[in-house]
Short mmCIF file of C-alpha atoms in Angstrom, two decimals:
data_model
loop_
_atom_site.label_atom_id
_atom_site.label_comp_id
_atom_site.label_asym_id
_atom_site.label_seq_id
_atom_site.Cartn_x
_atom_site.Cartn_y
_atom_site.Cartn_z
CA MET A 1 47.24 -0.90 -58.83
CA ALA A 2 48.00 -4.32 -57.14
CA HIS A 3 45.81 -6.60 -55.12
CA ALA A 4 46.16 -8.03 -51.99
CA LYS A 5 45.55 -11.81 -51.23
CA ASN A 6 41.68 -11.49 -51.14
CA GLU A 7 40.80 -10.51 -54.68
CA ASN A 8 37.60 -8.59 -53.33
CA ILE A 9 39.57 -5.92 -51.37
CA PRO A 10 41.47 -3.39 -53.82
CA VAL A 11 44.80 -2.09 -52.52
CA ASP A 12 46.68 0.74 -54.10
CA VAL A 13 50.16 0.19 -53.59
CA ASP A 14 51.39 3.54 -54.46
CA LEU A 15 49.44 5.42 -51.70
CA GLY A 16 49.64 2.68 -49.04
CA TYR A 17 46.03 2.44 -47.83
CA GLU A 18 43.03 0.63 -48.62
CA GLU A 19 40.71 2.51 -51.25
CA ASN A 20 37.47 3.55 -49.38
CA ASN A 21 34.14 3.88 -51.59
CA ILE A 22 31.25 5.41 -49.88
CA GLU A 23 28.32 4.15 -52.25
CA THR A 24 24.90 6.35 -52.66
CA LYS A 25 23.02 3.11 -51.85
CA GLY A 26 24.20 2.67 -48.17
CA ILE A 27 23.40 6.50 -47.76
CA VAL A 28 19.86 6.16 -49.20
CA TYR A 29 19.25 2.97 -46.93
CA PHE A 30 20.38 4.62 -43.90
CA THR A 31 18.21 7.76 -44.65
CA VAL A 32 14.97 6.17 -45.61
CA GLY A 33 15.52 3.76 -42.66
CA LEU A 34 16.11 6.68 -40.19
CA LEU A 35 12.81 8.41 -41.73
CA LEU A 36 10.87 5.56 -41.25
CA LEU A 37 11.76 5.19 -37.51
CA ILE A 38 11.15 8.80 -37.00
CA LEU A 39 7.55 8.44 -38.42
CA ILE A 40 6.73 5.26 -36.48
CA THR A 41 7.94 7.07 -33.23
CA PHE A 42 5.92 10.03 -34.16
CA GLY A 43 2.81 7.99 -34.61
CA LEU A 44 3.40 6.35 -31.48
CA MET A 45 3.40 9.64 -29.43
CA TRP A 46 0.36 10.88 -31.16
CA ALA A 47 -1.52 7.99 -29.95
CA LEU A 48 -0.18 7.85 -26.55
CA TYR A 49 -0.96 11.78 -26.49
CA GLY A 50 -4.47 10.81 -27.85
CA VAL A 51 -4.80 8.21 -24.74
CA MET A 52 -3.66 10.54 -22.21
CA GLU A 53 -5.81 13.36 -23.37
CA ASP A 54 -8.95 10.93 -22.97
CA ASP A 55 -8.05 9.95 -19.66
CA ALA A 56 -7.25 13.46 -18.59
CA LYS A 57 -11.14 14.54 -19.95
CA GLY A 58 -12.67 11.49 -17.94
CA ARG A 59 -10.50 12.40 -14.68
CA LEU A 60 -11.46 16.17 -14.96
CA ALA A 61 -15.23 15.21 -14.70
CA SER A 62 -14.63 12.74 -11.67
CA ASP A 63 -12.56 15.24 -9.87
CA ASN A 64 -14.89 18.16 -9.78
CA PRO A 65 -15.62 19.33 -6.59
CA MET A 66 -19.11 19.94 -7.34
CA THR A 67 -20.18 16.40 -8.77
CA ARG A 68 -18.38 14.87 -5.04
CA SER A 69 -20.72 13.83 -1.96
CA GLU A 70 -20.45 15.41 1.13
CA MET A 71 -18.21 12.83 2.38
CA GLU A 72 -15.86 13.06 -0.52
CA ARG A 73 -15.40 16.50 -0.08
CA LEU A 74 -13.80 16.17 3.39
CA PRO A 75 -9.95 16.80 3.44
CA ALA A 76 -7.68 13.52 3.96
CA GLU A 77 -7.39 12.24 7.49
CA PRO A 78 -6.13 13.45 10.14
CA ARG A 79 -8.83 16.26 10.01
CA LEU A 80 -8.45 19.11 12.37
CA GLN A 81 -12.44 18.76 12.87
CA GLY A 82 -13.30 15.34 13.60
CA ALA A 83 -16.95 16.40 13.49
CA PRO A 84 -18.32 17.36 10.22
CA GLY A 85 -21.53 19.36 10.34
CA PHE A 86 -20.76 20.21 13.93
CA GLY A 87 -21.50 16.86 15.55
CA VAL A 88 -20.35 13.83 16.73
CA GLU A 89 -21.47 10.45 16.74
CA GLY A 90 -21.62 8.49 19.57
CA GLU A 91 -23.48 5.11 20.95
CA LYS A 92 -26.37 7.06 22.07
CA GLY A 93 -26.63 8.89 18.59
CA ARG A 94 -25.59 12.05 17.00
CA VAL A 95 -24.29 14.88 19.40
CA ASN A 96 -25.13 18.44 18.06
CA LEU A 97 -22.59 20.85 18.70
CA GLU A 98 -23.79 23.79 16.88
CA LEU A 99 -23.49 27.01 18.69
CA THR A 100 -21.24 25.67 21.50
CA ALA A 101 -17.80 26.41 22.32
CA PRO A 102 -14.83 25.44 19.81
CA GLN A 103 -13.85 22.86 22.20
CA ALA A 104 -16.92 21.37 22.66
CA GLU A 105 -16.17 18.49 20.23
CA TYR A 106 -13.00 17.82 22.28
CA TRP A 107 -14.76 17.53 25.22
CA GLU A 108 -17.65 15.32 23.83
CA LEU A 109 -15.04 12.82 22.31
CA GLN A 110 -13.09 12.95 25.55
CA LYS A 111 -16.28 11.73 27.42
CA GLN A 112 -16.99 9.10 24.77
CA TRP A 113 -13.01 7.91 25.25
CA ASP A 114 -13.33 7.69 28.98
CA LEU A 115 -16.83 5.88 29.17
CA LEU A 116 -15.20 3.24 26.72
CA TRP A 117 -12.02 3.08 28.91
CA LYS A 118 -13.85 2.47 31.95
CA GLU A 119 -16.85 0.05 30.46
CA GLY A 120 -15.19 -1.44 27.54
CA GLN A 121 -16.77 -1.58 24.14
CA LYS A 122 -19.71 -3.41 23.28
CA HIS A 123 -20.52 -5.33 20.34
CA PRO A 124 -23.14 -3.14 17.97
CA GLU A 125 -25.34 -6.22 17.16
CA THR A 126 -25.21 -8.55 20.25
CA GLY A 127 -24.52 -5.87 23.28
CA THR A 128 -21.78 -8.35 24.33
CA ILE A 129 -18.50 -6.74 25.72
CA ILE A 130 -15.82 -7.43 23.29
CA SER A 131 -13.07 -5.25 25.11
CA MET A 132 -12.29 -4.13 28.61
CA PRO A 133 -9.79 -2.75 30.74
CA ILE A 134 -7.06 -5.17 32.24
CA GLU A 135 -8.26 -4.69 35.85
CA LYS A 136 -11.84 -5.68 35.06
CA ALA A 137 -10.66 -8.48 32.70
CA LYS A 138 -8.74 -9.97 35.70
CA GLU A 139 -11.94 -9.80 37.90
CA VAL A 140 -14.06 -11.47 35.34
CA TYR A 141 -11.34 -14.15 34.98
CA LEU A 142 -10.97 -14.64 38.60
CA GLN A 143 -14.93 -14.69 39.05
CA GLN A 144 -15.02 -17.69 36.54
CA GLN A 145 -13.40 -20.14 39.25
CA ILE A 146 -11.43 -22.26 36.61
CA LYS A 147 -9.59 -25.19 37.88
CA ALA A 148 -6.16 -26.39 37.44
CA ARG A 149 -4.99 -29.04 35.67
CA SER A 150 -3.78 -32.14 37.52
CA GLY A 151 -2.50 -35.41 36.89
CA PRO A 152 -1.27 -36.68 33.59
CA GLU A 153 -3.10 -34.08 31.57
CA ALA A 154 -1.16 -31.38 33.29
CA GLU A 155 2.33 -33.07 32.86
CA LYS A 156 1.47 -33.55 29.14
CA ALA A 157 0.64 -29.88 28.85
CA LEU A 158 3.96 -29.16 30.77
CA GLN A 159 6.03 -31.21 28.48
CA ASP A 160 4.23 -29.87 25.24
CA SER A 161 5.20 -26.63 26.53
CA ARG A 162 8.82 -27.11 26.66
CA MET A 163 9.02 -28.42 23.22
CA PHE A 164 9.95 -26.28 20.44
CA PHE A 165 11.62 -26.65 16.87
CA SER A 166 15.23 -25.36 16.68
CA ASP A 167 17.46 -24.35 13.74
CA GLY A 168 19.39 -27.70 14.25
CA SER A 169 16.40 -29.88 12.80
CA ALA A 170 17.29 -29.11 9.09
CA GLY A 171 13.82 -28.84 8.00
CA ARG A 172 12.56 -32.28 9.92
CA LEU A 173 9.88 -31.99 11.94
CA ALA A 174 11.44 -32.92 15.10
CA ALA A 175 10.82 -30.81 18.44
CA GLU A 176 13.63 -30.49 21.08
CA ALA A 177 12.65 -30.22 24.66
CA ARG A 178 14.55 -27.49 26.69
CA ARG A 179 14.48 -26.41 30.09
#
């Protein structure tokens, strides 16, 4: 058997290929490493399974419909019946709709919405109107008799209203006046 230039690699000149020796040590290392990897993965999966079991037990106790309050038992919005317990809450209190027509809830809500549309919404604590129809708001604004600005103050307000920041300012705080 002749040797190549590298003395560590034996070459059989008669056969024309390199000698391939598979050592038992490499197979044992690979098997032990694979076994350790399988055992570690198994242990991690077992721990994860335990965590998920504990989470599921805690969730089942809180998801029990019998332990929920009356409001928690209601289905998700939008509900077909907006008045749980056959009643509607309004500004004047609760309107009882028991022993009435099925459409009574809609009729009562329609009355409340029409009243809100006509008179506006009032703040519950102060009683001041916080929203109102546009026509009513125009009347209230015109009754205030607000005077228009005049003189240099009006000219400055006009010039300020025409100023804006453009893309051409390249980040500088420079406003342009446009007509």
